[in-house]
mmCIF file of C-alpha atoms in Angstrom:
data_model
loop_
_atom_site.group_PDB
_atom_site.id
_atom_site.type_symbol
_atom_site.label_atom_id
_atom_site.label_comp_id
_atom_site.label_asym_id
_atom_site.label_seq_id
_atom_site.Cartn_x
_atom_site.Cartn_y
_atom_site.Cartn_z
ATOM 1 C CA UNK A 1 -162.518 291.013 208.264
ATOM 2 C CA UNK A 2 -164.103 288.852 205.596
ATOM 3 C CA UNK A 3 -160.715 287.829 204.226
ATOM 4 C CA UNK A 4 -160.293 285.968 207.512
ATOM 5 C CA UNK A 5 -163.874 284.777 207.809
ATOM 6 C CA UNK A 6 -164.233 282.162 210.521
ATOM 7 C CA UNK A 7 -166.137 279.155 209.143
ATOM 8 C CA UNK A 8 -165.993 277.396 212.517
ATOM 9 C CA UNK A 9 -168.467 279.683 214.270
ATOM 10 C CA UNK A 10 -172.142 280.452 213.722
ATOM 11 C CA UNK A 11 -172.831 283.690 211.898
ATOM 12 C CA UNK A 12 -175.767 286.073 212.013
ATOM 13 C CA UNK A 13 -177.820 286.709 208.883
ATOM 14 C CA UNK A 14 -176.100 290.068 208.332
ATOM 15 C CA UNK A 15 -172.666 288.450 208.542
ATOM 16 C CA UNK A 16 -173.707 285.703 206.103
ATOM 17 C CA UNK A 17 -175.040 288.261 203.615
ATOM 18 C CA UNK A 18 -171.824 290.304 203.813
ATOM 19 C CA UNK A 19 -169.860 287.096 203.315
ATOM 20 C CA UNK A 20 -171.910 286.223 200.211
ATOM 21 C CA UNK A 21 -171.232 289.638 198.676
ATOM 22 C CA UNK A 22 -167.549 289.232 199.519
ATOM 23 C CA UNK A 23 -167.322 285.770 197.928
ATOM 24 C CA UNK A 24 -169.156 287.077 194.846
ATOM 25 C CA UNK A 25 -166.652 289.927 194.452
ATOM 26 C CA UNK A 26 -163.512 287.931 195.168
ATOM 27 C CA UNK A 27 -164.284 284.863 192.998
ATOM 28 C CA UNK A 28 -165.881 286.303 189.817
ATOM 29 C CA UNK A 29 -164.657 283.367 187.689
ATOM 30 C CA UNK A 30 -166.390 280.769 189.889
ATOM 31 C CA UNK A 31 -169.170 282.526 191.805
ATOM 32 C CA UNK A 32 -172.080 284.779 190.934
ATOM 33 C CA UNK A 33 -174.776 285.964 193.305
ATOM 34 C CA UNK A 34 -178.433 286.602 192.636
ATOM 35 C CA UNK A 35 -181.748 286.759 194.463
ATOM 36 C CA UNK A 36 -184.776 284.564 193.755
ATOM 37 C CA UNK A 37 -187.167 286.899 195.559
ATOM 38 C CA UNK A 38 -188.032 288.370 198.930
ATOM 39 C CA UNK A 39 -189.110 286.886 202.229
ATOM 40 C CA UNK A 40 -192.353 287.691 204.058
ATOM 41 C CA UNK A 41 -190.497 290.469 205.930
ATOM 42 C CA UNK A 42 -188.952 291.735 202.689
ATOM 43 C CA UNK A 43 -185.428 290.349 203.091
ATOM 44 C CA UNK A 44 -183.649 289.255 199.898
ATOM 45 C CA UNK A 45 -183.419 285.491 199.202
ATOM 46 C CA UNK A 46 -179.812 285.296 198.066
ATOM 47 C CA UNK A 47 -178.306 282.374 196.163
ATOM 48 C CA UNK A 48 -174.697 281.789 195.129
ATOM 49 C CA UNK A 49 -174.120 280.106 191.763
ATOM 50 C CA UNK A 50 -170.859 278.151 191.713
ATOM 51 C CA UNK A 51 -169.125 276.798 188.638
ATOM 52 C CA UNK A 52 -167.223 277.699 185.512
ATOM 53 C CA UNK A 53 -169.311 279.583 182.976
ATOM 54 C CA UNK A 54 -170.826 277.417 180.280
ATOM 55 C CA UNK A 55 -174.010 276.917 178.321
ATOM 56 C CA UNK A 56 -176.666 274.260 178.970
ATOM 57 C CA UNK A 57 -174.751 272.938 181.991
ATOM 58 C CA UNK A 58 -176.323 270.476 184.397
ATOM 59 C CA UNK A 59 -176.925 271.802 187.895
ATOM 60 C CA UNK A 60 -177.207 270.835 191.564
ATOM 61 C CA UNK A 61 -179.364 272.782 194.039
ATOM 62 C CA UNK A 62 -178.311 273.017 197.716
ATOM 63 C CA UNK A 63 -180.384 274.818 200.364
ATOM 64 C CA UNK A 64 -179.733 275.240 204.074
ATOM 65 C CA UNK A 65 -181.752 276.731 206.892
ATOM 66 C CA UNK A 66 -185.310 275.873 205.920
ATOM 67 C CA UNK A 67 -185.843 275.479 209.678
ATOM 68 C CA UNK A 68 -184.521 278.486 211.578
ATOM 69 C CA UNK A 69 -183.094 276.801 214.679
ATOM 70 C CA UNK A 70 -181.014 274.275 212.701
ATOM 71 C CA UNK A 71 -177.930 276.510 212.601
ATOM 72 C CA UNK A 72 -175.504 273.801 211.462
ATOM 73 C CA UNK A 73 -177.224 273.921 208.044
ATOM 74 C CA UNK A 74 -176.210 277.482 207.102
ATOM 75 C CA UNK A 75 -172.781 276.774 208.623
ATOM 76 C CA UNK A 76 -172.410 273.846 206.220
ATOM 77 C CA UNK A 77 -173.554 275.833 203.184
ATOM 78 C CA UNK A 78 -170.882 278.444 203.868
ATOM 79 C CA UNK A 79 -168.312 275.697 204.477
ATOM 80 C CA UNK A 80 -169.268 274.031 201.179
ATOM 81 C CA UNK A 81 -168.762 277.235 199.161
ATOM 82 C CA UNK A 82 -165.409 277.917 200.827
ATOM 83 C CA UNK A 83 -164.191 274.352 200.250
ATOM 84 C CA UNK A 84 -165.505 274.147 196.685
ATOM 85 C CA UNK A 85 -163.728 277.302 195.459
ATOM 86 C CA UNK A 86 -160.519 276.555 197.358
ATOM 87 C CA UNK A 87 -160.474 272.957 196.091
ATOM 88 C CA UNK A 88 -161.121 273.965 192.463
ATOM 89 C CA UNK A 89 -157.422 274.350 191.667
ATOM 90 C CA UNK A 90 -156.300 271.626 194.084
ATOM 91 C CA UNK A 91 -158.749 268.717 193.767
ATOM 92 C CA UNK A 92 -159.395 267.119 190.330
ATOM 93 C CA UNK A 93 -162.816 265.858 191.460
ATOM 94 C CA UNK A 94 -163.991 269.307 192.478
ATOM 95 C CA UNK A 95 -162.545 270.807 189.310
ATOM 96 C CA UNK A 96 -164.530 268.277 187.279
ATOM 97 C CA UNK A 97 -167.709 268.900 189.288
ATOM 98 C CA UNK A 98 -167.512 272.691 188.906
ATOM 99 C CA UNK A 99 -166.674 272.330 185.216
ATOM 100 C CA UNK A 100 -169.649 270.100 184.506
ATOM 101 C CA UNK A 101 -172.224 271.464 186.991
ATOM 102 C CA UNK A 102 -173.498 274.756 188.199
ATOM 103 C CA UNK A 103 -174.117 274.406 191.934
ATOM 104 C CA UNK A 104 -176.752 276.746 193.361
ATOM 105 C CA UNK A 105 -176.160 277.264 197.079
ATOM 106 C CA UNK A 106 -178.741 279.008 199.267
ATOM 107 C CA UNK A 107 -177.078 279.397 202.682
ATOM 108 C CA UNK A 108 -180.233 280.631 204.471
ATOM 109 C CA UNK A 109 -183.600 279.696 203.006
ATOM 110 C CA UNK A 110 -185.707 280.926 205.922
ATOM 111 C CA UNK A 111 -184.052 284.324 206.373
ATOM 112 C CA UNK A 112 -186.783 285.800 208.617
ATOM 113 C CA UNK A 113 -186.833 282.805 210.925
ATOM 114 C CA UNK A 114 -183.053 282.572 211.115
ATOM 115 C CA UNK A 115 -182.747 286.222 212.092
ATOM 116 C CA UNK A 116 -185.514 285.747 214.673
ATOM 117 C CA UNK A 117 -183.645 282.744 216.128
ATOM 118 C CA UNK A 118 -180.626 284.989 216.648
ATOM 119 C CA UNK A 119 -182.487 287.878 218.230
ATOM 120 C CA UNK A 120 -185.517 286.511 220.060
ATOM 121 C CA UNK A 121 -186.222 282.771 220.089
ATOM 122 C CA UNK A 122 -183.242 280.423 219.583
ATOM 123 C CA UNK A 123 -185.592 277.502 219.016
ATOM 124 C CA UNK A 124 -187.849 279.076 216.405
ATOM 125 C CA UNK A 125 -188.451 276.676 213.502
ATOM 126 C CA UNK A 126 -190.982 278.196 211.118
ATOM 127 C CA UNK A 127 -191.120 281.250 208.898
ATOM 128 C CA UNK A 128 -192.352 284.560 210.355
ATOM 129 C CA UNK A 129 -195.483 285.101 208.291
ATOM 130 C CA UNK A 130 -198.603 286.302 210.093
ATOM 131 C CA UNK A 131 -202.209 285.641 209.290
ATOM 132 C CA UNK A 132 -204.596 288.124 210.895
ATOM 133 C CA UNK A 133 -207.052 285.372 211.709
ATOM 134 C CA UNK A 134 -204.589 283.517 213.990
ATOM 135 C CA UNK A 135 -202.456 284.564 216.972
ATOM 136 C CA UNK A 136 -199.447 282.479 216.047
ATOM 137 C CA UNK A 137 -196.724 283.347 213.570
ATOM 138 C CA UNK A 138 -195.141 281.201 210.956
ATOM 139 C CA UNK A 139 -195.458 278.211 208.676
ATOM 140 C CA UNK A 140 -193.217 275.142 208.534
ATOM 141 C CA UNK A 141 -191.431 275.823 205.249
ATOM 142 C CA UNK A 142 -190.874 272.079 204.822
ATOM 143 C CA UNK A 143 -194.639 271.316 204.896
ATOM 144 C CA UNK A 144 -195.632 274.123 202.493
ATOM 145 C CA UNK A 145 -194.617 272.648 199.114
ATOM 146 C CA UNK A 146 -197.117 271.527 196.441
ATOM 147 C CA UNK A 147 -196.848 267.797 197.041
ATOM 148 C CA UNK A 148 -199.468 265.984 199.103
ATOM 149 C CA UNK A 149 -200.015 269.351 200.788
ATOM 150 C CA UNK A 150 -201.499 269.292 204.336
ATOM 151 C CA UNK A 151 -201.667 265.513 204.504
ATOM 152 C CA UNK A 152 -200.172 263.114 207.083
ATOM 153 C CA UNK A 153 -197.312 264.477 209.162
ATOM 154 C CA UNK A 154 -198.352 268.113 208.738
ATOM 155 C CA UNK A 155 -200.536 270.155 211.067
ATOM 156 C CA UNK A 156 -203.476 272.401 210.224
ATOM 157 C CA UNK A 157 -203.050 274.258 213.518
ATOM 158 C CA UNK A 158 -201.260 277.607 212.926
ATOM 159 C CA UNK A 159 -199.722 277.369 216.383
ATOM 160 C CA UNK A 160 -198.061 274.014 215.732
ATOM 161 C CA UNK A 161 -194.420 273.783 214.661
ATOM 162 C CA UNK A 162 -195.387 271.664 211.670
ATOM 163 C CA UNK A 163 -198.167 273.967 210.476
ATOM 164 C CA UNK A 164 -198.410 273.521 206.706
ATOM 165 C CA UNK A 165 -199.849 276.974 206.018
ATOM 166 C CA UNK A 166 -203.152 278.218 204.603
ATOM 167 C CA UNK A 167 -202.308 276.875 201.134
ATOM 168 C CA UNK A 168 -199.328 275.369 199.295
ATOM 169 C CA UNK A 169 -196.558 277.873 198.533
ATOM 170 C CA UNK A 170 -198.269 280.445 200.743
ATOM 171 C CA UNK A 171 -194.813 281.371 202.046
ATOM 172 C CA UNK A 172 -193.032 283.796 199.710
ATOM 173 C CA UNK A 173 -189.747 282.046 200.437
ATOM 174 C CA UNK A 174 -191.147 278.689 199.300
ATOM 175 C CA UNK A 175 -192.883 280.178 196.280
ATOM 176 C CA UNK A 176 -189.752 282.028 195.131
ATOM 177 C CA UNK A 177 -187.477 278.996 195.414
ATOM 178 C CA UNK A 178 -190.059 276.669 193.887
ATOM 179 C CA UNK A 179 -190.485 278.983 190.891
ATOM 180 C CA UNK A 180 -186.718 279.183 190.342
ATOM 181 C CA UNK A 181 -186.117 275.452 190.657
ATOM 182 C CA UNK A 182 -189.138 274.690 188.449
ATOM 183 C CA UNK A 183 -187.721 276.900 185.699
ATOM 184 C CA UNK A 184 -184.340 275.163 185.993
ATOM 185 C CA UNK A 185 -185.743 271.653 186.485
ATOM 186 C CA UNK A 186 -184.452 270.350 183.129
ATOM 187 C CA UNK A 187 -180.901 271.287 184.204
ATOM 188 C CA UNK A 188 -181.038 270.408 187.913
ATOM 189 C CA UNK A 189 -179.972 266.751 188.451
ATOM 190 C CA UNK A 190 -179.888 266.773 192.243
ATOM 191 C CA UNK A 191 -181.713 268.642 195.016
ATOM 192 C CA UNK A 192 -179.993 268.619 198.438
ATOM 193 C CA UNK A 193 -181.587 270.152 201.555
ATOM 194 C CA UNK A 194 -179.712 270.425 204.865
ATOM 195 C CA UNK A 195 -181.432 270.044 208.232
ATOM 196 C CA UNK A 196 -180.634 268.939 211.776
ATOM 197 C CA UNK A 197 -180.527 266.861 213.814
ATOM 198 C CA UNK A 198 -180.594 262.996 213.500
ATOM 199 C CA UNK A 199 -177.530 262.013 211.414
ATOM 200 C CA UNK A 200 -179.527 260.702 208.510
ATOM 201 C CA UNK A 201 -179.438 260.887 204.704
ATOM 202 C CA UNK A 202 -183.002 260.662 203.458
ATOM 203 C CA UNK A 203 -184.566 260.348 200.018
ATOM 204 C CA UNK A 204 -188.198 260.202 198.731
ATOM 205 C CA UNK A 205 -190.793 259.536 199.618
ATOM 206 C CA UNK A 206 -191.737 261.223 202.878
ATOM 207 C CA UNK A 207 -195.472 261.024 202.243
ATOM 208 C CA UNK A 208 -195.797 257.323 201.391
ATOM 209 C CA UNK A 209 -194.034 254.013 201.896
ATOM 210 C CA UNK A 210 -193.864 253.082 198.173
ATOM 211 C CA UNK A 211 -190.386 252.894 196.708
ATOM 212 C CA UNK A 212 -189.294 255.471 194.164
ATOM 213 C CA UNK A 213 -188.890 254.314 190.544
ATOM 214 C CA UNK A 214 -185.094 254.816 190.491
ATOM 215 C CA UNK A 215 -184.671 253.350 193.972
ATOM 216 C CA UNK A 216 -181.504 251.356 193.212
ATOM 217 C CA UNK A 217 -179.595 254.316 191.784
ATOM 218 C CA UNK A 218 -180.640 256.656 194.606
ATOM 219 C CA UNK A 219 -179.982 254.021 197.274
ATOM 220 C CA UNK A 220 -176.482 253.347 195.925
ATOM 221 C CA UNK A 221 -175.668 257.077 195.890
ATOM 222 C CA UNK A 222 -176.916 257.388 199.472
ATOM 223 C CA UNK A 223 -174.988 254.296 200.548
ATOM 224 C CA UNK A 224 -171.762 255.692 199.089
ATOM 225 C CA UNK A 225 -172.451 259.066 200.692
ATOM 226 C CA UNK A 226 -172.964 257.765 204.250
ATOM 227 C CA UNK A 227 -169.864 255.586 203.864
ATOM 228 C CA UNK A 228 -167.962 258.716 202.888
ATOM 229 C CA UNK A 229 -169.282 260.443 206.018
ATOM 230 C CA UNK A 230 -168.172 257.498 208.171
ATOM 231 C CA UNK A 231 -164.715 257.475 206.585
ATOM 232 C CA UNK A 232 -163.929 260.879 208.062
ATOM 233 C CA UNK A 233 -164.546 260.475 211.819
ATOM 234 C CA UNK A 234 -166.387 257.158 212.041
ATOM 235 C CA UNK A 235 -169.745 258.861 212.550
ATOM 236 C CA UNK A 236 -172.606 256.623 211.465
ATOM 237 C CA UNK A 237 -175.474 258.094 209.448
ATOM 238 C CA UNK A 238 -178.636 256.138 208.732
ATOM 239 C CA UNK A 239 -179.958 256.367 205.190
ATOM 240 C CA UNK A 240 -183.147 255.410 203.408
ATOM 241 C CA UNK A 241 -186.616 256.632 202.408
ATOM 242 C CA UNK A 242 -187.685 259.441 204.712
ATOM 243 C CA UNK A 243 -191.111 257.914 205.477
ATOM 244 C CA UNK A 244 -189.640 254.776 207.007
ATOM 245 C CA UNK A 245 -186.246 256.008 208.176
ATOM 246 C CA UNK A 246 -187.480 259.139 209.955
ATOM 247 C CA UNK A 247 -191.239 259.632 209.933
ATOM 248 C CA UNK A 248 -194.097 260.292 207.585
ATOM 249 C CA UNK A 249 -194.549 263.887 206.470
ATOM 250 C CA UNK A 250 -196.157 265.712 203.582
ATOM 251 C CA UNK A 251 -195.437 268.875 201.644
ATOM 252 C CA UNK A 252 -191.646 268.543 201.878
ATOM 253 C CA UNK A 253 -189.233 270.227 199.489
ATOM 254 C CA UNK A 254 -187.427 266.943 198.790
ATOM 255 C CA UNK A 255 -190.598 265.179 197.594
ATOM 256 C CA UNK A 256 -191.645 268.210 195.573
ATOM 257 C CA UNK A 257 -188.231 268.353 193.841
ATOM 258 C CA UNK A 258 -188.387 264.650 193.030
ATOM 259 C CA UNK A 259 -191.958 264.898 191.741
ATOM 260 C CA UNK A 260 -191.097 267.669 189.252
ATOM 261 C CA UNK A 261 -188.512 265.350 187.727
ATOM 262 C CA UNK A 262 -185.250 265.975 189.561
ATOM 263 C CA UNK A 263 -183.838 262.414 189.651
ATOM 264 C CA UNK A 264 -181.882 262.693 192.901
ATOM 265 C CA UNK A 265 -183.441 264.466 195.880
ATOM 266 C CA UNK A 266 -181.948 264.179 199.344
ATOM 267 C CA UNK A 267 -182.507 265.669 202.765
ATOM 268 C CA UNK A 268 -179.542 265.550 205.135
ATOM 269 C CA UNK A 269 -180.200 265.521 208.871
ATOM 270 C CA UNK A 270 -176.784 266.565 210.177
ATOM 271 C CA UNK A 271 -175.228 266.065 213.608
ATOM 272 C CA UNK A 272 -175.947 265.138 216.228
ATOM 273 C CA UNK A 273 -178.401 262.521 217.531
ATOM 274 C CA UNK A 274 -179.657 264.648 220.380
ATOM 275 C CA UNK A 275 -176.839 265.060 222.851
ATOM 276 C CA UNK A 276 -176.695 268.759 221.928
ATOM 277 C CA UNK A 277 -179.471 268.711 219.347
ATOM 278 C CA UNK A 278 -179.991 272.206 217.891
ATOM 279 C CA UNK A 279 -177.319 273.551 220.248
ATOM 280 C CA UNK A 280 -174.492 271.781 218.429
ATOM 281 C CA UNK A 281 -171.334 273.494 219.744
ATOM 282 C CA UNK A 282 -169.213 275.531 217.346
ATOM 283 C CA UNK A 283 -166.316 273.141 218.062
ATOM 284 C CA UNK A 284 -168.296 270.497 216.113
ATOM 285 C CA UNK A 285 -168.875 272.654 213.022
ATOM 286 C CA UNK A 286 -165.569 271.641 211.414
ATOM 287 C CA UNK A 287 -165.881 267.855 211.740
ATOM 288 C CA UNK A 288 -169.572 267.930 210.808
ATOM 289 C CA UNK A 289 -168.911 269.997 207.712
ATOM 290 C CA UNK A 290 -165.808 268.041 206.721
ATOM 291 C CA UNK A 291 -167.641 264.714 206.691
ATOM 292 C CA UNK A 292 -170.705 266.183 204.993
ATOM 293 C CA UNK A 293 -168.517 267.704 202.280
ATOM 294 C CA UNK A 294 -167.305 264.194 201.408
ATOM 295 C CA UNK A 295 -170.903 263.001 201.084
ATOM 296 C CA UNK A 296 -171.940 265.853 198.776
ATOM 297 C CA UNK A 297 -168.877 265.332 196.585
ATOM 298 C CA UNK A 298 -169.715 261.616 196.435
ATOM 299 C CA UNK A 299 -173.285 262.342 195.323
ATOM 300 C CA UNK A 300 -172.070 264.822 192.685
ATOM 301 C CA UNK A 301 -169.596 262.267 191.316
ATOM 302 C CA UNK A 302 -172.427 259.699 191.276
ATOM 303 C CA UNK A 303 -174.379 261.994 188.969
ATOM 304 C CA UNK A 304 -171.536 261.766 186.443
ATOM 305 C CA UNK A 305 -171.878 257.995 186.239
ATOM 306 C CA UNK A 306 -174.573 256.258 184.218
ATOM 307 C CA UNK A 307 -177.094 254.575 186.529
ATOM 308 C CA UNK X 1 -177.650 287.311 229.289
ATOM 309 C CA UNK X 2 -178.299 286.113 225.782
ATOM 310 C CA UNK X 3 -181.982 285.958 224.810
ATOM 311 C CA UNK X 4 -182.727 288.027 227.930
ATOM 312 C CA UNK X 5 -182.145 284.937 230.079
ATOM 313 C CA UNK X 6 -185.472 283.478 228.881
ATOM 314 C CA UNK X 7 -184.131 279.909 228.877
ATOM 315 C CA UNK X 8 -182.894 279.895 232.481
ATOM 316 C CA UNK X 9 -183.731 276.517 233.979
ATOM 317 C CA UNK X 10 -185.202 275.164 230.765
ATOM 318 C CA UNK X 11 -184.299 271.565 230.053
ATOM 319 C CA UNK X 12 -184.148 269.142 227.147
ATOM 320 C CA UNK X 13 -185.432 265.717 228.172
ATOM 321 C CA UNK X 14 -185.243 262.532 226.108
ATOM 322 C CA UNK X 15 -188.155 260.120 226.632
ATOM 323 C CA UNK X 16 -188.812 256.743 225.006
ATOM 324 C CA UNK X 17 -192.378 255.478 225.588
ATOM 325 C CA UNK X 18 -192.357 251.701 226.113
ATOM 326 C CA UNK X 19 -195.945 251.077 225.007
ATOM 327 C CA UNK X 20 -199.005 252.676 223.415
ATOM 328 C CA UNK X 21 -200.411 253.777 226.783
ATOM 329 C CA UNK X 22 -197.229 255.675 227.658
ATOM 330 C CA UNK X 23 -197.068 257.145 224.145
ATOM 331 C CA UNK X 24 -200.643 258.410 224.385
ATOM 332 C CA UNK X 25 -200.174 259.806 227.886
ATOM 333 C CA UNK X 26 -197.009 261.611 226.758
ATOM 334 C CA UNK X 27 -198.841 263.125 223.800
ATOM 335 C CA UNK X 28 -201.529 264.451 226.125
ATOM 336 C CA UNK X 29 -198.939 265.791 228.572
ATOM 337 C CA UNK X 30 -196.932 267.451 225.775
ATOM 338 C CA UNK X 31 -200.058 269.237 224.581
ATOM 339 C CA UNK X 32 -200.979 270.261 228.134
ATOM 340 C CA UNK X 33 -197.508 271.554 228.949
ATOM 341 C CA UNK X 34 -197.018 273.058 225.460
ATOM 342 C CA UNK X 35 -193.520 271.637 225.247
ATOM 343 C CA UNK X 36 -191.199 272.543 222.371
ATOM 344 C CA UNK X 37 -190.780 269.195 220.570
ATOM 345 C CA UNK X 38 -187.257 268.871 219.161
ATOM 346 C CA UNK X 39 -187.613 265.334 217.915
ATOM 347 C CA UNK X 40 -189.707 264.202 216.177
ATOM 348 C CA UNK X 41 -191.025 267.483 214.846
ATOM 349 C CA UNK X 42 -194.672 266.570 215.333
ATOM 350 C CA UNK X 43 -196.607 265.046 218.232
ATOM 351 C CA UNK X 44 -198.506 262.941 215.676
ATOM 352 C CA UNK X 45 -195.244 261.073 214.940
ATOM 353 C CA UNK X 46 -194.932 259.722 218.485
ATOM 354 C CA UNK X 47 -195.541 255.963 218.896
ATOM 355 C CA UNK X 48 -194.167 253.167 221.075
ATOM 356 C CA UNK X 49 -190.338 253.310 221.144
ATOM 357 C CA UNK X 50 -190.269 256.685 219.373
ATOM 358 C CA UNK X 51 -187.296 258.621 220.721
ATOM 359 C CA UNK X 52 -188.664 262.014 221.759
ATOM 360 C CA UNK X 53 -186.583 265.030 222.720
ATOM 361 C CA UNK X 54 -188.580 267.820 224.329
ATOM 362 C CA UNK X 55 -187.531 271.287 225.422
ATOM 363 C CA UNK X 56 -189.532 272.245 228.503
ATOM 364 C CA UNK X 57 -189.578 275.408 230.554
ATOM 365 C CA UNK X 58 -188.277 275.394 234.112
ATOM 366 C CA UNK X 59 -191.757 275.108 235.626
ATOM 367 C CA UNK X 60 -193.069 272.514 233.216
ATOM 368 C CA UNK X 61 -189.936 270.436 233.631
ATOM 369 C CA UNK X 62 -190.784 269.826 237.294
ATOM 370 C CA UNK X 63 -194.277 268.599 236.359
ATOM 371 C CA UNK X 64 -192.957 266.405 233.525
ATOM 372 C CA UNK X 65 -190.098 264.917 235.558
ATOM 373 C CA UNK X 66 -192.402 264.129 238.483
ATOM 374 C CA UNK X 67 -194.785 262.334 236.127
ATOM 375 C CA UNK X 68 -191.969 260.400 234.444
ATOM 376 C CA UNK X 69 -190.534 259.247 237.762
ATOM 377 C CA UNK X 70 -193.890 258.256 239.239
ATOM 378 C CA UNK X 71 -194.925 256.431 236.055
ATOM 379 C CA UNK X 72 -191.484 254.848 235.772
ATOM 380 C CA UNK X 73 -191.107 256.071 232.173
ATOM 381 C CA UNK X 74 -187.602 255.745 230.719
ATOM 382 C CA UNK X 75 -186.087 259.237 230.338
ATOM 383 C CA UNK X 76 -182.787 261.122 230.312
ATOM 384 C CA UNK X 77 -182.014 264.811 230.842
ATOM 385 C CA UNK X 78 -179.953 265.831 227.788
ATOM 386 C CA UNK X 79 -179.523 269.502 228.659
ATOM 387 C CA UNK X 80 -180.040 270.444 232.291
ATOM 388 C CA UNK X 81 -180.011 274.215 231.784
ATOM 389 C CA UNK X 82 -180.335 275.548 228.260
ATOM 390 C CA UNK X 83 -179.442 279.108 229.262
ATOM 391 C CA UNK X 84 -176.027 277.971 230.477
ATOM 392 C CA UNK X 85 -175.291 276.209 227.168
ATOM 393 C CA UNK X 86 -176.370 279.309 225.263
ATOM 394 C CA UNK X 87 -174.209 281.552 227.478
ATOM 395 C CA UNK X 88 -171.232 279.274 226.829
ATOM 396 C CA UNK X 89 -171.749 279.514 223.051
ATOM 397 C CA UNK X 90 -172.189 283.246 223.069
ATOM 398 C CA UNK X 91 -168.907 283.624 225.000
ATOM 399 C CA UNK X 92 -167.098 282.253 221.933
ATOM 400 C CA UNK X 93 -168.956 284.812 219.844
ATOM 401 C CA UNK X 94 -168.484 287.882 222.097
ATOM 402 C CA UNK X 95 -164.765 288.514 221.370
ATOM 403 C CA UNK X 96 -165.622 288.709 217.682
ATOM 404 C CA UNK X 97 -168.128 291.477 218.373
ATOM 405 C CA UNK X 98 -165.574 293.476 220.278
ATOM 406 C CA UNK X 99 -163.196 293.357 217.290
#
């Protein structure tokens, strides 16, 4: 029963969609649900909009599950929504955040791939698009954005896991989200994307080693966020520019968001550092999500300060 | 069996190439064996000291492990049998289905 939804287990796409409808119906004053489009296989791309109603409010965008096999991402997005609405009347910080910001939460970005990872290939990463000219399915949805498309760190081979696609925004999922965020870019102050695994908090750029113009503000927000993560269970996250902290890549959503003017763009690589990797046990969902919640709240509070 | 037992005997192996020669030989071997690279996400990101986690099938794992031992390349088996880990996870899920 959805009233006793278990946030400490992994859920199938159907269960997550039912849960979204349920949260939309049971929290009308804080949550609304809409779709930004359809996936390659025709599945709806649902987004939950959190926050008190208001006009010309600033916003934060959160997406999970760009890569299908990274199941801890969607688990965190659901955890975030549950915590945010339950903390609204209990936690002054969350009340302030939801009063000042709309927070768009997309629990499963790559809906086709996620469903495929539940039914057929647990370690699928890409979307499920198919180009008649090639045998292999799918594009890496984090190499398909219009920023340095198909350059270093992306593959032009359709059978590779980091295949960037035939052209930028070729994937309907990427195109739909990009169009929505682009329309809202004046309101959106932070873009957060959740991945696994490496225990890192990354910010632009991925495609070059130059520092971003507002480096000091972004670095201080990231520093506070990883300290918040460590305060929970002592887990250490690295943080820094993605190109030097993780590896060079091009066409990522984080760089695209930053380049269209969103001042704070982060990519979280959640637990762990490889012991379980993509097979993070359900027993670790709660601690992972609890510490990550502190980091997101820290970043949101940072947005309220002048920097 | 979850996923029709397709991961029986598959392993996840962590390898850290000590020098450029090892890194290049690993890249070639990964391509040849068509491993599923978990970390980093692209073979082109593998250099000296790059921590690589690869998911290999049961058959390929024997070839890869033999090479690593003979070439004295530093490695660690992170998951010895992926199917068993998956079965364990799906056990926690099964009761929910029954409800």
